[in-house]
Short mmCIF file of C-alpha atoms and ligand atoms in Angstrom, two decimals:
data_model
loop_
_atom_site.label_atom_id
_atom_site.label_comp_id
_atom_site.label_asym_id
_atom_site.label_seq_id
_atom_site.Cartn_x
_atom_site.Cartn_y
_atom_site.Cartn_z
CA MET A 36 45.80 248.17 -56.37
CA ARG A 37 42.61 248.77 -54.37
CA ALA A 38 43.79 246.10 -51.94
CA GLY A 39 47.09 247.97 -51.44
CA GLY A 40 49.18 245.88 -53.85
CA LEU A 41 51.85 247.23 -56.20
CA VAL A 42 51.31 247.02 -59.96
CA LEU A 43 53.95 247.24 -62.70
CA LEU A 44 52.47 249.62 -65.20
CA PRO A 45 53.66 250.59 -68.69
CA THR A 46 53.60 254.28 -69.60
CA GLU A 47 54.74 256.01 -72.81
CA THR A 48 57.89 257.20 -71.00
CA VAL A 49 59.15 254.31 -68.82
CA TYR A 50 57.60 251.49 -66.78
CA GLY A 51 56.27 252.58 -63.38
CA LEU A 52 55.64 250.76 -60.13
CA GLY A 53 52.13 251.88 -59.20
CA ALA A 54 50.16 252.05 -55.97
CA ASP A 55 47.05 253.73 -54.57
CA ALA A 56 48.29 257.27 -53.81
CA SER A 57 45.83 257.67 -50.93
CA ASN A 58 47.06 254.52 -49.10
CA PRO A 59 50.15 255.25 -46.95
CA THR A 60 50.88 251.54 -46.42
CA ALA A 61 50.90 250.87 -50.16
CA VAL A 62 53.03 253.97 -50.76
CA ALA A 63 55.49 252.86 -48.07
CA ALA A 64 55.79 249.53 -49.90
CA ILE A 65 56.91 251.42 -53.05
CA PHE A 66 59.73 253.21 -51.21
CA GLU A 67 60.71 249.84 -49.74
CA ALA A 68 60.61 247.99 -53.10
CA LYS A 69 62.80 250.61 -54.81
CA GLY A 70 65.11 251.27 -51.88
CA ARG A 71 64.16 254.89 -52.44
CA PRO A 72 64.96 257.63 -49.90
CA ARG A 73 61.78 258.86 -48.23
CA PHE A 74 62.59 262.51 -49.00
CA ASN A 75 62.11 261.90 -52.74
CA PRO A 76 58.42 262.50 -53.59
CA LEU A 77 56.45 260.46 -56.14
CA ILE A 78 54.43 261.45 -59.22
CA ALA A 79 50.64 261.06 -59.00
CA HIS A 80 49.09 259.73 -62.21
CA VAL A 81 45.43 260.43 -63.01
CA ALA A 82 43.04 259.70 -65.86
CA ASP A 83 42.28 263.28 -66.90
CA LEU A 84 42.63 267.01 -66.26
CA GLU A 85 39.36 267.14 -64.33
CA THR A 86 40.65 264.62 -61.76
CA ALA A 87 43.98 266.48 -61.60
CA GLY A 88 42.13 269.71 -60.86
CA ARG A 89 40.41 268.14 -57.85
CA ILE A 90 43.75 267.04 -56.40
CA ALA A 91 46.02 270.00 -57.23
CA ASP A 92 45.55 273.76 -57.42
CA LEU A 93 46.11 274.30 -61.14
CA ASP A 94 46.45 277.94 -62.16
CA ASP A 95 45.98 279.24 -65.72
CA ARG A 96 49.53 278.34 -66.72
CA ALA A 97 49.20 274.81 -65.36
CA VAL A 98 45.91 274.32 -67.18
CA ALA A 99 47.42 275.66 -70.41
CA LEU A 100 50.33 273.22 -70.09
CA ALA A 101 47.96 270.35 -69.31
CA ARG A 102 45.78 271.18 -72.32
CA ALA A 103 48.83 271.31 -74.57
CA PHE A 104 50.62 268.14 -73.41
CA TRP A 105 48.18 265.78 -71.61
CA PRO A 106 47.79 262.93 -72.04
CA GLY A 107 51.56 262.83 -72.40
CA PRO A 108 55.04 263.01 -70.90
CA LEU A 109 54.70 266.19 -68.83
CA THR A 110 54.53 266.30 -65.02
CA ILE A 111 53.25 269.48 -63.39
CA VAL A 112 54.19 270.41 -59.80
CA ALA A 113 51.45 272.52 -58.21
CA PRO A 114 50.08 273.19 -54.70
CA ILE A 115 48.24 270.22 -53.20
CA LYS A 116 44.50 270.72 -52.82
CA ASP A 117 43.25 267.32 -51.63
CA ALA A 118 45.95 266.03 -49.26
CA GLY A 119 44.08 262.76 -48.72
CA ALA A 120 44.09 261.86 -52.42
CA VAL A 121 47.91 261.87 -52.54
CA CYS A 122 49.08 261.07 -49.02
CA ASP A 123 51.83 262.90 -47.15
CA LEU A 124 54.34 260.09 -47.57
CA ALA A 125 53.85 260.13 -51.37
CA ARG A 126 54.59 263.89 -51.39
CA ALA A 127 57.49 263.48 -48.94
CA GLY A 128 55.66 265.92 -46.69
CA LEU A 129 55.67 268.75 -49.26
CA ASP A 130 52.66 271.03 -49.72
CA THR A 131 52.98 270.51 -53.48
CA VAL A 132 52.14 267.54 -55.68
CA ALA A 133 53.66 266.33 -58.96
CA ILE A 134 50.86 265.18 -61.25
CA ARG A 135 50.48 263.88 -64.80
CA VAL A 136 48.06 262.18 -67.19
CA PRO A 137 50.09 259.52 -69.04
CA GLY A 138 49.51 258.77 -72.71
CA HIS A 139 49.86 254.99 -72.73
CA ARG A 140 46.64 253.14 -73.53
CA LEU A 141 47.06 250.55 -70.75
CA ALA A 142 48.01 253.12 -68.13
CA ARG A 143 44.97 255.17 -69.04
CA ALA A 144 42.67 252.15 -68.88
CA VAL A 145 43.94 251.35 -65.37
CA LEU A 146 43.59 254.96 -64.22
CA GLU A 147 40.10 255.30 -65.65
CA SER A 148 38.84 252.19 -63.91
CA PHE A 149 40.72 252.96 -60.67
CA GLY A 150 39.28 256.47 -60.52
CA GLY A 151 41.75 258.03 -58.06
CA ALA A 152 45.43 258.92 -58.18
CA VAL A 153 48.10 256.27 -58.67
CA VAL A 154 51.65 257.09 -57.60
CA ALA A 155 54.14 255.46 -59.93
CA PRO A 156 57.86 256.10 -59.77
CA SER A 157 59.99 254.54 -62.47
CA ALA A 158 60.07 250.80 -61.73
CA ASN A 159 63.88 250.58 -61.33
CA ARG A 160 65.56 250.11 -57.99
CA SER A 161 66.71 253.52 -56.74
CA GLY A 162 69.73 254.93 -58.62
CA ARG A 163 69.50 252.50 -61.58
CA PRO A 164 68.39 253.23 -65.18
CA SER A 165 64.60 253.39 -65.65
CA PRO A 166 63.14 250.26 -67.29
CA THR A 167 61.79 250.78 -70.79
CA THR A 168 60.80 247.17 -71.56
CA PHE A 169 58.59 244.73 -69.67
CA ALA A 170 61.53 242.34 -69.15
CA ASP A 171 63.70 245.10 -67.65
CA ALA A 172 60.85 246.23 -65.37
CA MET A 173 60.30 242.64 -64.19
CA ALA A 174 64.02 242.24 -63.53
CA GLU A 175 64.14 245.43 -61.43
CA THR A 176 61.07 245.22 -59.18
CA GLY A 177 58.82 242.51 -60.63
CA ASP A 178 59.19 240.35 -57.52
CA LYS A 179 57.60 243.15 -55.45
CA ALA A 180 54.53 243.54 -57.69
CA ALA A 181 51.16 241.86 -57.08
CA ALA A 182 50.41 242.26 -60.80
CA ALA A 183 52.34 243.33 -63.88
CA LEU A 184 51.08 244.65 -67.23
CA ASP A 185 53.10 244.08 -70.40
CA GLY A 186 52.63 247.12 -72.64
CA GLY A 187 55.60 246.42 -74.90
CA PRO A 188 58.61 248.71 -75.22
CA CYS A 189 58.06 252.34 -74.11
CA ALA A 190 57.73 254.65 -77.11
CA VAL A 191 59.46 257.66 -75.52
CA GLY A 192 62.03 255.88 -73.35
CA LEU A 193 62.93 258.90 -71.17
CA GLU A 194 61.05 260.06 -68.09
CA SER A 195 58.51 262.86 -68.22
CA THR A 196 59.57 266.49 -68.07
CA VAL A 197 58.91 267.96 -64.59
CA VAL A 198 57.82 271.61 -64.46
CA SER A 199 56.81 273.49 -61.32
CA VAL A 200 54.05 276.04 -61.61
CA LEU A 201 54.04 277.72 -58.19
CA GLU A 202 54.49 281.36 -57.17
CA GLY A 203 56.82 283.20 -59.54
CA GLU A 204 57.82 281.91 -62.94
CA ALA A 205 57.45 278.32 -64.13
CA ARG A 206 60.59 276.25 -63.48
CA LEU A 207 62.09 273.29 -65.28
CA LEU A 208 62.88 270.76 -62.52
CA ARG A 209 63.75 267.80 -64.76
CA PRO A 210 64.33 267.99 -68.52
CA GLY A 211 62.44 265.20 -70.26
CA ALA A 212 60.38 264.10 -73.18
CA VAL A 213 58.62 267.46 -73.64
CA THR A 214 61.38 269.86 -74.62
CA ARG A 215 62.17 273.29 -73.17
CA ALA A 216 61.23 274.91 -76.50
CA GLU A 217 57.84 273.16 -76.56
CA LEU A 218 57.11 274.38 -73.01
CA ALA A 219 58.24 277.93 -73.80
CA ARG A 220 55.64 278.14 -76.55
CA ILE A 221 52.94 277.79 -73.86
CA VAL A 222 54.35 279.57 -70.77
CA GLY A 223 57.32 281.58 -72.07
CA PRO A 224 60.96 280.99 -71.11
CA LEU A 225 61.45 278.74 -68.08
CA ALA A 226 63.51 279.48 -65.00
CA GLU A 227 65.97 276.90 -63.71
CA ALA A 228 65.34 274.99 -60.50
CA GLU A 229 67.23 277.14 -57.98
CA ASP A 230 68.03 274.39 -55.50
CA ASP A 231 68.08 271.41 -57.76
CA ALA A 232 68.44 268.62 -55.21
CA LYS A 233 65.82 269.97 -52.83
CA ARG A 234 63.21 271.03 -55.37
CA SER A 235 63.29 267.81 -57.38
CA PRO A 236 65.28 265.26 -55.42
CA GLY A 237 65.29 262.88 -58.38
CA ARG A 238 67.86 265.17 -59.91
CA LEU A 239 70.50 264.06 -57.43
CA ALA A 240 73.79 263.21 -59.10
CA LEU A 241 74.67 259.55 -59.73
CA HIS A 242 71.26 258.46 -60.78
CA TYR A 243 70.20 256.32 -63.72
CA ALA A 244 73.51 254.47 -63.38
CA PRO A 245 74.35 251.03 -64.82
CA ASP A 246 76.93 248.82 -63.05
CA ALA A 247 79.82 249.82 -65.33
CA PRO A 248 81.18 253.37 -65.08
CA VAL A 249 79.93 255.70 -67.82
CA ARG A 250 82.30 257.94 -69.83
CA ILE A 251 80.50 260.67 -71.76
CA ASN A 252 81.44 262.78 -74.81
CA ALA A 253 83.72 259.97 -76.02
CA ARG A 254 84.87 260.05 -79.66
CA ALA A 255 85.68 256.31 -79.69
CA PRO A 256 85.81 253.39 -77.25
CA GLU A 257 89.05 252.41 -75.52
CA ALA A 258 90.07 248.75 -75.12
CA GLY A 259 87.56 246.89 -72.94
CA GLU A 260 84.89 249.55 -73.23
CA ALA A 261 81.42 249.19 -74.72
CA PHE A 262 80.41 252.12 -76.91
CA LEU A 263 77.09 253.88 -77.40
CA ALA A 264 77.43 255.59 -80.76
CA PHE A 265 75.20 258.28 -82.26
CA GLY A 266 74.91 258.87 -85.99
CA PRO A 267 76.37 257.01 -89.01
CA ASP A 268 79.76 255.28 -89.35
CA ALA A 269 79.91 253.29 -86.12
CA GLU A 270 80.18 249.51 -86.19
CA GLY A 271 81.67 246.77 -84.02
CA PRO A 272 80.85 243.93 -81.64
CA THR A 273 80.33 246.03 -78.51
CA ILE A 274 78.99 249.07 -80.34
CA PHE A 275 75.38 250.04 -79.79
CA ASN A 276 74.17 252.81 -82.05
CA LEU A 277 71.57 255.01 -80.31
CA SER A 278 70.46 256.29 -83.70
CA PRO A 279 72.32 255.56 -86.95
CA THR A 280 70.48 258.46 -88.59
CA GLY A 281 71.24 260.88 -85.73
CA ASP A 282 67.60 261.15 -84.65
CA LEU A 283 67.26 262.35 -81.02
CA ALA A 284 63.81 260.81 -80.48
CA GLU A 285 65.18 257.41 -81.53
CA ALA A 286 68.22 257.89 -79.29
CA ALA A 287 65.98 258.78 -76.32
CA ALA A 288 63.86 255.68 -76.88
CA ASN A 289 66.99 253.49 -77.00
CA LEU A 290 69.06 255.13 -74.25
CA PHE A 291 68.18 253.11 -71.12
CA SER A 292 67.77 249.73 -72.81
CA PHE A 293 71.12 250.20 -74.62
CA LEU A 294 72.85 251.19 -71.35
CA ARG A 295 71.53 247.94 -69.90
CA ALA A 296 72.56 245.92 -72.98
CA ALA A 297 76.05 247.46 -72.93
CA ASP A 298 76.28 246.70 -69.20
CA ARG A 299 75.54 243.02 -69.87
CA THR A 300 78.74 242.72 -71.94
CA LYS A 301 80.62 243.41 -68.63
CA PRO A 302 82.77 246.20 -70.10
CA SER A 303 85.45 248.12 -68.18
CA ALA A 304 83.30 251.19 -68.89
CA ILE A 305 80.52 252.36 -71.20
CA ALA A 306 81.75 255.16 -73.44
CA VAL A 307 79.05 257.35 -74.98
CA ALA A 308 79.42 259.54 -78.07
CA PRO A 309 78.63 263.27 -77.79
CA ILE A 310 74.90 264.00 -78.14
CA PRO A 311 73.78 267.42 -79.41
CA GLU A 312 72.23 269.53 -76.64
CA ASP A 313 69.21 270.80 -78.62
CA GLY A 314 65.62 269.54 -78.28
CA LEU A 315 65.45 266.10 -76.64
CA GLY A 316 69.25 266.18 -76.39
CA GLU A 317 68.99 268.27 -73.21
CA ALA A 318 67.15 265.44 -71.42
CA ILE A 319 69.39 262.72 -72.89
CA ASN A 320 72.53 264.59 -71.75
CA ASP A 321 70.98 265.22 -68.32
CA ARG A 322 70.53 261.45 -67.82
CA LEU A 323 74.00 260.69 -69.22
CA ARG A 324 75.70 263.23 -66.93
CA ARG A 325 73.92 261.69 -63.96
CA ALA A 326 74.77 258.14 -65.06
CA ALA A 327 78.39 259.32 -65.27
CA GLY A 328 78.20 260.81 -61.78
CA PHE A 329 78.35 264.50 -62.72
CA ILE A 330 75.84 267.03 -61.46
CA GLY A 331 73.98 268.26 -64.53
O1 TXA B 11 57.93 259.48 -66.82
C1 TXA B 11 57.82 259.51 -65.60
O2 TXA B 11 57.67 260.58 -64.98
C2 TXA B 11 57.82 258.15 -64.85
C3 TXA B 11 56.57 257.39 -65.27
C4 TXA B 11 56.43 256.09 -64.54
O3 TXA B 11 55.43 258.19 -65.09
N1 TXA B 11 57.89 258.38 -63.46
C5 TXA B 11 59.00 258.85 -62.85
O4 TXA B 11 58.89 258.93 -61.47
O5 TXA B 11 60.00 259.17 -63.43
P1 TXA B 11 60.15 259.11 -60.54
O6 TXA B 11 59.61 258.90 -59.15
O7 TXA B 11 61.24 258.24 -60.97
O8 TXA B 11 60.54 260.60 -60.66
C6 TXA B 11 59.73 261.61 -60.09
C7 TXA B 11 60.46 262.93 -60.13
C8 TXA B 11 61.58 262.96 -59.12
O9 TXA B 11 62.65 263.68 -59.68
C9 TXA B 11 60.95 263.71 -57.94
O10 TXA B 11 61.91 264.32 -57.15
C10 TXA B 11 60.07 264.70 -58.66
O11 TXA B 11 59.54 263.98 -59.74
N2 TXA B 11 58.96 265.20 -57.82
C11 TXA B 11 57.91 264.50 -57.36
N3 TXA B 11 57.12 265.26 -56.59
C12 TXA B 11 57.68 266.49 -56.56
C13 TXA B 11 57.35 267.73 -55.94
N4 TXA B 11 56.26 267.87 -55.17
N5 TXA B 11 58.16 268.78 -56.14
C14 TXA B 11 59.26 268.66 -56.93
N6 TXA B 11 59.63 267.52 -57.55
C15 TXA B 11 58.86 266.44 -57.36
MG1 MG B 12 63.04 257.44 -61.36
#
């Protein structure tokens, strides 16, 4: 990474494709490897809150959120303080930076020894489901990486929650592993992102999509369809049950790898059972609506 190479890195959420955030050439190679539009900024990963505070202007609310959820699946968008530490290209020219301290042991070991910020978008090619296993990460962008770390399957399986803490109230830019209710306990009720696509370009519709079309809120599969079930009483050859017990954390952890597994059966479509909207369900449904091509 110091030499400008890309490194496949496990985190607790999904696998990332990491590079030195201060090196524009390395950062350009990430956009290239993913086929990612240059207007979509990257998340800077650091070892601890102290390092984050040197890079971003963290106000009291940001520090409170960091203390509550770091290391962990929360990304905080705050004004950039050290523009050299996370280069312009990585921020897509914005005067803000998205920053997080991941919880995965291997990611933390890399960040601690690297010292500076590592930008790491999800390791999928742009528009595809995020990889949650080493094999899936290798299949997506492994050929572009100078090194790859196998950290096993990702425990959370959904990307981090993205919250902006700028002027005015805190805003939820991307629902994720830390739920709205958990955030509200620290900073009060969150405002919505007013201009979704511009504020957090990763929220563009038709994202996280497998090859087969996705049909959401389906009670049962139609002929030729694979089915992602949720809860008891679902069985069959092309049925993948996100959580037989109806547990949202288990469903989140399984979501992307099951979409990929269902896709491999070459179905006419992937039908997905209704998922309750509470807790982690908000983030699961956000990803499903995007996979299905609806704006969330
Ligand atoms: O869990 C995760 O967050 C994973 C792991 C690898 O850490 N990373 C990830 O990165 O999901 P990526 O690049 O796939 O998504 C980053 C999201 C995008 O929606 C992007 O638009 C948003 O963060 N973002 C980045 N910088 C931003 C900024 N300055 N303002 C608003 N949104 C920003
Ligand atoms: Mg992504």
